[in-house]
Structure formats: structure tokens, C-alpha cells
Amino acid sequence: MSGSSKISNKPIIWGLFAGGGTLTAFLTPALVLITLLVAIGVAPNGLSYSEIHGFASHWLGKLILFGVLSLSLWHAAHRFRIAINDFGIRADIPVAVVLYLLAGIGTIMSVVYLWGM
Amino acid sequence: MSERKINLEVLRYDPDKDSEPRFQTYKAVPCQDDWVVLDALNYVKDNTDTTLSYRWSCHMAVCGSCGMMIDGEPTLSCKAFLKDYGDTIRVEPLYHFPIERDLVTVIDDFVEKLTKVKPFLIPKQPKSIEEGEYLQTPKQLKKFKQYTLCINCMLCYSACPQYGLIPDFLGPAALSLAHRYNIDSRDGGCQERMKVTATNIGVWECSFVGACSEVCPGHVDPASSLQQMKIASTVDWYKKRLMPWSKS
């Protein structure tokens, strides 16, 4: 987080972070609820394995899943980077590299898995 | 009206005598129960110790001069009612600023940052006097009015952990003021201000802790303006790279 008089390139990451934040703010509570419903076996039929598999096999379903997965990962990575800084660990660059690398790997993995379905 | 005895632990520093700041306790200051911390300090200055130095002016949360750390919280001492505190109150100068003397801080850094963000109207199209006023609807005014309520008390700088860590950070009040002009319908200076506000020491140093908005006595909510500025400079960043032909 060095001082600079140049226009910052942080918008690249922050755009993904903000997009992911908006998305997860709406989706995460719903996903938690649905997961719990599935776990206790009271999920509606639309959430059966074959239905969800069908959704994830369609190109639009793939696109939606990719958006949710990758943006959530980038959001989490950036949030975690800032949380670590707020906790007083002053190693911003290595922390950022590791976290963004993880988000990047996750993004690539989601593409690979969705593509292979 | 009943009286209450308060102990005031005040951080003292005299640059001519002290090598570093030290606490001095004024014991059993006789206070009325409707007093604020500033009243107690004034009592001490008038009756006990005339050397005690601090800034104040209006005594009604308008001038923004009397900001201090009161029990560790950045607060206007004219708004800090004694009834809300215990019998011993610790008073220190605002954190993150150098101490000039006692509770008086050096505010040069803040003033310099305020001027950096060009906090004045830069008209889209300058008009001559004959062409008349720059008109604005109540709706357009409402959009930015909240951000005009800053009284430059610097409590937000004192509360901001990022400013404490990175003194170059422009900080909540200066950036909020830039935002106030950026979203004014009469203004066209957003790009000009972004040269400073969209840098790493501008909005991007903010990690959205939100302490600035919690301590702000004017309910300006600087944290909200900084997040809005982040969105604006993100859109601008992508626009300039993906649509270089567009003039944003």
C-alpha cells in the first residue's frame, strides 16, 4: 500500500470484490438456507441432483455458476487481504499475492469443471 | 442543580519544558450535572491552572475546534456530557496528529490535504455574470447536501486506523469534500480531482473500517462517500481502458 501520485490500478481487483460482495450479500444467505434444507431432507424437488445437474449442464447455468463462484472467490480474497491488514499484519504484498493466487486458481478450476460437465 | 466532583486526567505537553507528553490529574473538579467536558476544562483553566491549553470556540458543535480524545474516543468536548462518563475522565489530544501544546494539535497536514482535493466548484461551462446563476433543483441539492455538513473537526482522522498507519492517506474528510463537489450538478471537476483522489493515497487507501462515520458529529458519513468514490473511479478506470474513445 505504498504512497503514489499515479492513478491506482486497484479498481481491477476492487471491481471484482464489489461485484462479488453485492452478489454474495444476496446469495449466501439463500445458499446457506437451501443447503440446510437439503441436509434435513425437506428440499423441494427442483433441488434434486438431476435437476441441479441439468441446470449446471446448460450454458446459461454454467455462466451463472461461473459468475457466482469466481466473483465470490475474488470478494473473499480481497476482504481477507484487508482483514489481515486491519488485524495489524503488515505484509500486504505477499498476503495479496497468495490470496489472489488462490482466487485465480479457484477461478480457473471452476472454468475447467464447468467446461468438462 | 446538583454538583458532582470529577477527576480530569489531562495529557499535558509543553514543548519548552517537557521531553515527552505526561498526564496530569486535576482532582475533584466541581462540575454541574449538565456540564460537558469542555465546561470542566474551562473551570480548570479559570480556577486551577491557567497554563492548560486547548482549542474551542462555539460550544455548540458547529465550529469543530474542540475535538479531543475523551476516554479514548475522538469526541467534540462540547458535546461530551459529563453524565455519560464516570468520575474519572481521561482527556487527550486527537490521535494521529502531532501535539503542539497540551490538547492543541498541529493540523497542517489536514489543511494541506483539503487544498489538494480542490474543494470548490469547477463549473462545467463557466458563465459570465450576464448569463445568470448556476441553477439547481432541490433534488440536485439533496444529493450532496449531507457532505456539505463537515465542520473540519478532524475526529474522523483521529478515528481512522488507516490514516494512523499511512500518514499520506488523504483521509475521510478531505475525500468526502471532494465527493461533495464531484456529485454537485453544477460541477465538472471530477476528472481533475481524480488525479489525486483515484491514486493509492486517495480513496484506495481506505479499507472501509467505518470508524470515521461512527465518530462524525455532523453525520456526514464519510465512509459512504469513499465507497461511492471507489465505484466512480472503478467505472472510470475500466471506461478509460475499454472505451478509450469515450470522454468520461
Short mmCIF file of C-alpha atoms in Angstrom, two decimals:
data_model
loop_
_atom_site.label_atom_id
_atom_site.label_comp_id
_atom_site.label_asym_id
_atom_site.label_seq_id
_atom_site.Cartn_x
_atom_site.Cartn_y
_atom_site.Cartn_z
CA MET A 1 0.00 0.00 0.00
CA SER A 2 2.70 2.41 -0.99
CA GLY A 3 2.04 6.10 -1.47
CA SER A 4 1.84 7.16 -5.08
CA SER A 5 0.73 10.04 -7.20
CA LYS A 6 -0.22 7.72 -10.07
CA ILE A 7 -3.79 6.62 -10.75
CA SER A 8 -4.23 3.38 -8.84
CA ASN A 9 -4.80 0.02 -10.51
CA LYS A 10 -6.74 -1.24 -7.52
CA PRO A 11 -10.04 -0.91 -9.46
CA ILE A 12 -9.18 -4.20 -11.25
CA ILE A 13 -9.44 -6.16 -8.02
CA TRP A 14 -11.91 -3.84 -6.34
CA GLY A 15 -14.37 -4.19 -9.21
CA LEU A 16 -14.37 -7.98 -8.74
CA PHE A 17 -14.53 -7.50 -4.97
CA ALA A 18 -17.51 -5.14 -5.14
CA GLY A 19 -19.31 -7.31 -7.69
CA GLY A 20 -18.70 -10.40 -5.59
CA GLY A 21 -19.78 -8.59 -2.43
CA THR A 22 -23.07 -7.49 -3.93
CA LEU A 23 -23.69 -10.97 -5.26
CA THR A 24 -22.78 -12.86 -2.09
CA ALA A 25 -24.76 -10.46 0.11
CA PHE A 26 -27.88 -11.67 -1.70
CA LEU A 27 -26.91 -15.24 -2.50
CA THR A 28 -25.01 -16.53 0.53
CA PRO A 29 -27.97 -16.44 2.97
CA ALA A 30 -30.12 -18.17 0.37
CA LEU A 31 -27.43 -20.79 -0.30
CA VAL A 32 -26.98 -21.46 3.43
CA LEU A 33 -30.73 -21.90 3.81
CA ILE A 34 -31.02 -24.20 0.80
CA THR A 35 -28.04 -26.28 1.95
CA LEU A 36 -29.66 -26.71 5.36
CA LEU A 37 -32.99 -27.66 3.75
CA VAL A 38 -31.25 -30.24 1.57
CA ALA A 39 -29.36 -31.56 4.60
CA ILE A 40 -32.53 -32.17 6.60
CA GLY A 41 -34.24 -33.59 3.55
CA VAL A 42 -37.03 -31.08 3.07
CA ALA A 43 -35.76 -29.50 -0.13
CA PRO A 44 -38.25 -29.09 -2.98
CA ASN A 45 -37.94 -31.39 -5.98
CA GLY A 46 -36.35 -28.67 -8.07
CA LEU A 47 -33.22 -29.04 -5.97
CA SER A 48 -32.74 -32.74 -6.66
CA TYR A 49 -29.36 -33.87 -8.02
CA SER A 50 -30.62 -34.45 -11.55
CA GLU A 51 -32.34 -31.04 -11.69
CA ILE A 52 -29.27 -29.19 -10.44
CA HIS A 53 -27.05 -31.22 -12.77
CA GLY A 54 -29.33 -30.25 -15.64
CA PHE A 55 -29.05 -26.60 -14.65
CA ALA A 56 -25.26 -26.79 -14.46
CA SER A 57 -25.08 -28.53 -17.85
CA HIS A 58 -26.88 -25.73 -19.68
CA TRP A 59 -24.63 -22.92 -20.98
CA LEU A 60 -26.62 -20.27 -19.11
CA GLY A 61 -26.41 -22.29 -15.90
CA LYS A 62 -22.65 -22.64 -16.41
CA LEU A 63 -22.32 -18.89 -16.92
CA ILE A 64 -24.31 -18.12 -13.76
CA LEU A 65 -22.33 -20.64 -11.70
CA PHE A 66 -19.05 -19.31 -13.04
CA GLY A 67 -20.06 -15.76 -12.13
CA VAL A 68 -21.12 -16.73 -8.63
CA LEU A 69 -18.07 -18.90 -7.93
CA SER A 70 -15.37 -16.65 -9.32
CA LEU A 71 -16.75 -13.35 -8.01
CA SER A 72 -17.30 -14.86 -4.55
CA LEU A 73 -13.68 -16.06 -4.53
CA TRP A 74 -12.31 -12.65 -5.54
CA HIS A 75 -14.52 -10.98 -2.98
CA ALA A 76 -13.33 -13.31 -0.24
CA ALA A 77 -9.67 -12.90 -1.26
CA HIS A 78 -9.79 -9.10 -1.18
CA ARG A 79 -11.86 -8.99 2.02
CA PHE A 80 -9.37 -11.32 3.66
CA ARG A 81 -6.45 -9.19 2.49
CA ILE A 82 -7.98 -6.13 4.13
CA ALA A 83 -8.94 -8.05 7.28
CA ILE A 84 -5.35 -9.23 7.66
CA ASN A 85 -4.15 -5.63 7.29
CA ASP A 86 -6.75 -4.48 9.84
CA PHE A 87 -5.52 -7.15 12.26
CA GLY A 88 -2.12 -5.49 12.14
CA ILE A 89 -0.21 -7.94 9.96
CA ARG A 90 1.88 -5.67 7.78
CA ALA A 91 2.78 -7.90 4.88
CA ASP A 92 0.35 -6.61 2.29
CA ILE A 93 2.14 -7.62 -0.90
CA PRO A 94 2.87 -11.30 0.00
CA VAL A 95 -0.61 -11.65 1.51
CA ALA A 96 -2.19 -10.16 -1.60
CA VAL A 97 -0.16 -12.42 -3.92
CA VAL A 98 -1.12 -15.59 -2.02
CA LEU A 99 -4.81 -14.71 -1.72
CA TYR A 100 -5.24 -13.54 -5.30
CA LEU A 101 -3.36 -16.63 -6.47
CA LEU A 102 -5.87 -18.80 -4.60
CA ALA A 103 -8.78 -16.86 -6.09
CA GLY A 104 -7.17 -17.19 -9.53
CA ILE A 105 -6.71 -20.95 -9.12
CA GLY A 106 -10.32 -21.26 -7.96
CA THR A 107 -11.49 -19.27 -10.97
CA ILE A 108 -9.55 -21.50 -13.37
CA MET A 109 -10.79 -24.63 -11.61
CA SER A 110 -14.40 -23.51 -11.89
CA VAL A 111 -13.90 -22.98 -15.64
CA VAL A 112 -12.28 -26.42 -16.00
CA TYR A 113 -15.00 -28.25 -14.05
CA LEU A 114 -17.90 -26.40 -15.67
CA TRP A 115 -16.38 -26.88 -19.13
CA GLY A 116 -15.96 -30.60 -18.54
CA MET A 117 -19.56 -31.18 -17.49
CA MET B 1 -28.77 21.98 40.25
CA SER B 2 -26.59 19.31 41.78
CA GLU B 3 -22.82 19.29 41.74
CA ARG B 4 -20.51 16.38 41.03
CA LYS B 5 -16.77 16.02 41.59
CA ILE B 6 -14.89 14.84 38.53
CA ASN B 7 -11.22 13.88 38.18
CA LEU B 8 -9.77 15.03 34.90
CA GLU B 9 -6.69 13.19 33.63
CA VAL B 10 -5.33 15.52 31.01
CA LEU B 11 -2.38 14.88 28.73
CA ARG B 12 -0.01 17.83 29.13
CA TYR B 13 2.87 18.77 26.90
CA ASP B 14 4.92 21.93 26.96
CA PRO B 15 7.45 21.85 24.10
CA ASP B 16 9.74 24.24 26.05
CA LYS B 17 9.90 22.11 29.19
CA ASP B 18 8.75 18.54 28.52
CA SER B 19 10.70 15.97 26.57
CA GLU B 20 7.51 13.97 26.11
CA PRO B 21 3.80 14.28 26.97
CA ARG B 22 2.71 13.37 30.51
CA PHE B 23 -0.63 13.00 32.28
CA GLN B 24 -1.71 15.49 34.93
CA THR B 25 -4.77 14.81 37.06
CA TYR B 26 -6.99 17.64 38.20
CA LYS B 27 -8.74 16.15 41.20
CA ALA B 28 -12.30 16.82 42.35
CA VAL B 29 -13.23 19.45 39.77
CA PRO B 30 -16.64 20.74 40.92
CA CYS B 31 -18.99 20.24 37.96
CA GLN B 32 -22.67 20.92 37.39
CA ASP B 33 -24.57 17.87 36.22
CA ASP B 34 -25.50 19.42 32.87
CA TRP B 35 -21.90 20.27 32.02
CA VAL B 36 -19.89 18.92 29.14
CA VAL B 37 -16.19 18.04 29.29
CA LEU B 38 -15.35 21.43 27.77
CA ASP B 39 -17.06 23.16 30.72
CA ALA B 40 -14.92 21.15 33.13
CA LEU B 41 -11.76 22.11 31.20
CA ASN B 42 -12.84 25.76 31.24
CA TYR B 43 -13.37 25.53 35.00
CA VAL B 44 -9.85 24.18 35.45
CA LYS B 45 -8.38 26.88 33.22
CA ASP B 46 -10.29 29.67 35.01
CA ASN B 47 -9.76 28.47 38.57
CA THR B 48 -6.94 25.96 38.89
CA ASP B 49 -4.37 26.05 36.11
CA THR B 50 -4.23 28.90 33.63
CA THR B 51 -1.48 27.19 31.64
CA LEU B 52 -3.78 24.46 30.30
CA SER B 53 -4.08 24.89 26.53
CA TYR B 54 -6.86 23.65 24.24
CA ARG B 55 -8.87 24.91 21.28
CA TRP B 56 -12.52 25.82 21.47
CA SER B 57 -14.85 28.46 20.16
CA CYS B 58 -18.59 27.98 19.71
CA HIS B 59 -19.52 25.50 22.46
CA MET B 60 -22.36 24.22 20.26
CA ALA B 61 -20.84 21.62 17.92
CA VAL B 62 -20.66 23.99 14.98
CA CYS B 63 -17.09 25.27 14.81
CA GLY B 64 -15.26 21.94 15.04
CA SER B 65 -12.42 23.29 17.19
CA CYS B 66 -12.74 21.32 20.41
CA GLY B 67 -12.19 17.76 19.18
CA MET B 68 -10.27 15.67 21.74
CA MET B 69 -9.83 12.06 22.77
CA ILE B 70 -12.21 11.60 25.66
CA ASP B 71 -11.74 8.23 27.34
CA GLY B 72 -10.03 7.15 24.15
CA GLU B 73 -12.80 8.17 21.74
CA PRO B 74 -12.48 11.08 19.33
CA THR B 75 -15.24 13.43 20.52
CA LEU B 76 -16.17 17.10 20.44
CA SER B 77 -15.64 18.10 24.07
CA CYS B 78 -18.63 20.48 23.81
CA LYS B 79 -20.86 17.50 23.01
CA ALA B 80 -19.44 15.13 25.64
CA PHE B 81 -21.89 15.37 28.56
CA LEU B 82 -20.35 14.52 31.93
CA LYS B 83 -23.40 12.45 32.85
CA ASP B 84 -22.35 9.95 30.19
CA TYR B 85 -18.93 9.40 31.80
CA GLY B 86 -17.53 8.01 35.04
CA ASP B 87 -15.98 10.04 37.83
CA THR B 88 -12.54 10.00 36.23
CA ILE B 89 -12.31 11.17 32.65
CA ARG B 90 -9.19 10.92 30.53
CA VAL B 91 -8.69 13.74 28.04
CA GLU B 92 -6.00 13.61 25.35
CA PRO B 93 -5.28 15.49 22.14
CA LEU B 94 -6.66 13.93 18.95
CA TYR B 95 -4.72 10.84 17.95
CA HIS B 96 -2.66 10.73 14.73
CA PHE B 97 -1.72 14.42 14.91
CA PRO B 98 1.48 15.89 16.34
CA ILE B 99 0.95 17.76 19.61
CA GLU B 100 1.61 21.49 19.58
CA ARG B 101 0.93 22.00 23.30
CA ASP B 102 -1.31 20.15 25.76
CA LEU B 103 -4.56 19.39 23.89
CA VAL B 104 -3.69 21.54 20.88
CA THR B 105 -2.62 19.56 17.79
CA VAL B 106 -0.74 20.56 14.65
CA ILE B 107 -3.30 20.43 11.84
CA ASP B 108 -1.11 21.50 8.89
CA ASP B 109 -1.29 18.04 7.30
CA PHE B 110 -5.08 18.10 7.21
CA VAL B 111 -5.27 21.63 5.83
CA GLU B 112 -2.79 20.74 3.10
CA LYS B 113 -4.83 17.67 2.16
CA LEU B 114 -8.02 19.72 1.99
CA THR B 115 -6.48 22.04 -0.59
CA LYS B 116 -5.15 19.10 -2.61
CA VAL B 117 -8.63 17.80 -3.49
CA LYS B 118 -9.76 21.16 -4.94
CA PRO B 119 -12.80 21.60 -2.69
CA PHE B 120 -14.51 24.26 -4.74
CA LEU B 121 -16.86 24.39 -7.71
CA ILE B 122 -15.14 23.86 -11.04
CA PRO B 123 -18.01 24.77 -13.39
CA LYS B 124 -18.66 22.56 -16.41
CA GLN B 125 -19.11 25.62 -18.53
CA PRO B 126 -18.09 28.89 -16.91
CA LYS B 127 -20.80 31.52 -17.23
CA SER B 128 -20.47 35.26 -17.41
CA ILE B 129 -22.43 37.34 -14.92
CA GLU B 130 -24.83 38.39 -17.72
CA GLU B 131 -25.69 34.72 -18.35
CA GLY B 132 -27.05 34.44 -14.83
CA GLU B 133 -26.80 31.97 -11.97
CA TYR B 134 -25.96 28.28 -11.96
CA LEU B 135 -29.42 26.90 -11.28
CA GLN B 136 -30.04 23.79 -9.22
CA THR B 137 -33.18 21.89 -8.24
CA PRO B 138 -33.88 20.86 -4.61
CA LYS B 139 -33.40 17.24 -5.72
CA GLN B 140 -29.94 18.01 -7.10
CA LEU B 141 -29.07 19.80 -3.86
CA LYS B 142 -30.29 16.91 -1.74
CA LYS B 143 -27.86 14.56 -3.48
CA PHE B 144 -24.78 16.20 -1.95
CA LYS B 145 -26.12 18.26 0.96
CA GLN B 146 -25.12 15.70 3.59
CA TYR B 147 -21.49 16.03 2.52
CA THR B 148 -21.55 19.81 2.99
CA LEU B 149 -22.13 19.38 6.73
CA CYS B 150 -18.48 18.64 7.55
CA ILE B 151 -17.13 21.06 10.15
CA ASN B 152 -13.47 20.05 9.71
CA CYS B 153 -13.21 18.83 13.29
CA MET B 154 -10.80 16.04 12.26
CA LEU B 155 -12.40 13.45 14.54
CA CYS B 156 -12.56 11.12 11.53
CA TYR B 157 -8.78 11.37 11.00
CA SER B 158 -8.26 10.52 14.62
CA ALA B 159 -10.61 7.52 14.37
CA CYS B 160 -9.22 6.22 11.06
CA PRO B 161 -6.70 3.39 11.60
CA GLN B 162 -5.53 3.70 8.00
CA TYR B 163 -4.58 7.36 8.48
CA GLY B 164 -2.69 6.35 11.61
CA LEU B 165 -0.74 3.76 9.63
CA ILE B 166 -0.28 5.64 6.39
CA PRO B 167 0.03 9.38 7.02
CA ASP B 168 -0.01 10.10 3.27
CA PHE B 169 -3.62 8.87 3.03
CA LEU B 170 -5.83 11.83 2.10
CA GLY B 171 -8.33 10.72 4.72
CA PRO B 172 -12.09 10.78 5.24
CA ALA B 173 -12.95 14.49 5.49
CA ALA B 174 -10.89 15.70 2.51
CA LEU B 175 -12.15 12.89 0.29
CA SER B 176 -15.77 13.41 1.35
CA LEU B 177 -15.45 17.06 0.47
CA ALA B 178 -14.10 16.11 -2.95
CA HIS B 179 -17.12 13.83 -3.35
CA ARG B 180 -19.43 16.67 -2.32
CA TYR B 181 -18.23 18.68 -5.35
CA ASN B 182 -18.00 15.67 -7.68
CA ILE B 183 -21.72 14.97 -7.31
CA ASP B 184 -22.80 18.62 -7.45
CA SER B 185 -24.80 19.14 -10.66
CA ARG B 186 -23.02 22.46 -11.28
CA ASP B 187 -19.56 20.93 -11.08
CA GLY B 188 -17.38 19.49 -13.82
CA GLY B 189 -14.15 18.95 -11.89
CA CYS B 190 -14.43 15.24 -11.12
CA GLN B 191 -11.67 14.22 -13.57
CA GLU B 192 -9.42 16.94 -12.22
CA ARG B 193 -9.94 15.74 -8.64
CA MET B 194 -9.48 12.08 -9.61
CA LYS B 195 -5.82 12.85 -10.39
CA VAL B 196 -5.45 12.94 -6.61
CA THR B 197 -8.41 11.00 -5.23
CA ALA B 198 -8.03 7.93 -7.51
CA THR B 199 -4.41 7.32 -6.52
CA ASN B 200 -3.19 4.81 -3.96
CA ILE B 201 -3.12 7.51 -1.28
CA GLY B 202 -6.64 8.59 -2.26
CA VAL B 203 -9.78 6.50 -1.86
CA TRP B 204 -7.83 3.27 -2.45
CA GLU B 205 -6.08 3.50 0.91
CA CYS B 206 -9.48 3.22 2.64
CA SER B 207 -10.21 -0.29 3.90
CA PHE B 208 -13.80 0.56 4.91
CA VAL B 209 -13.35 0.23 8.66
CA GLY B 210 -16.14 2.78 9.03
CA ALA B 211 -14.88 4.39 12.24
CA CYS B 212 -14.96 7.81 10.53
CA SER B 213 -18.73 7.65 10.16
CA GLU B 214 -19.19 6.46 13.74
CA VAL B 215 -17.42 9.46 15.28
CA CYS B 216 -18.62 12.12 12.83
CA PRO B 217 -20.60 14.72 14.80
CA GLY B 218 -22.20 16.11 11.62
CA HIS B 219 -23.48 12.72 10.39
CA VAL B 220 -21.66 13.31 7.13
CA ASP B 221 -20.99 9.55 6.84
CA PRO B 222 -17.58 9.88 5.18
CA ALA B 223 -17.33 6.09 4.77
CA SER B 224 -20.29 6.13 2.38
CA SER B 225 -18.80 8.86 0.24
CA LEU B 226 -15.50 6.98 -0.02
CA GLN B 227 -17.24 3.80 -1.17
CA GLN B 228 -19.18 5.80 -3.76
CA MET B 229 -15.91 7.32 -4.93
CA LYS B 230 -14.40 3.85 -5.25
CA ILE B 231 -17.27 2.84 -7.52
CA ALA B 232 -16.86 6.02 -9.56
CA SER B 233 -13.12 5.57 -10.00
CA THR B 234 -13.53 1.87 -10.82
CA VAL B 235 -16.04 2.72 -13.56
CA ASP B 236 -13.67 5.43 -14.78
CA TRP B 237 -10.69 3.06 -14.76
CA TYR B 238 -12.49 0.45 -16.88
CA LYS B 239 -14.06 3.07 -19.14
CA LYS B 240 -10.68 4.61 -19.97
CA ARG B 241 -9.23 1.21 -20.87
CA LEU B 242 -12.18 -0.49 -22.54
CA MET B 243 -13.65 2.58 -24.23
CA PRO B 244 -10.71 4.93 -24.77
CA TRP B 245 -12.75 6.91 -27.29
CA SER B 246 -15.34 7.95 -24.70
CA LYS B 247 -14.83 11.11 -22.74
CA SER B 248 -15.99 10.45 -19.21
#
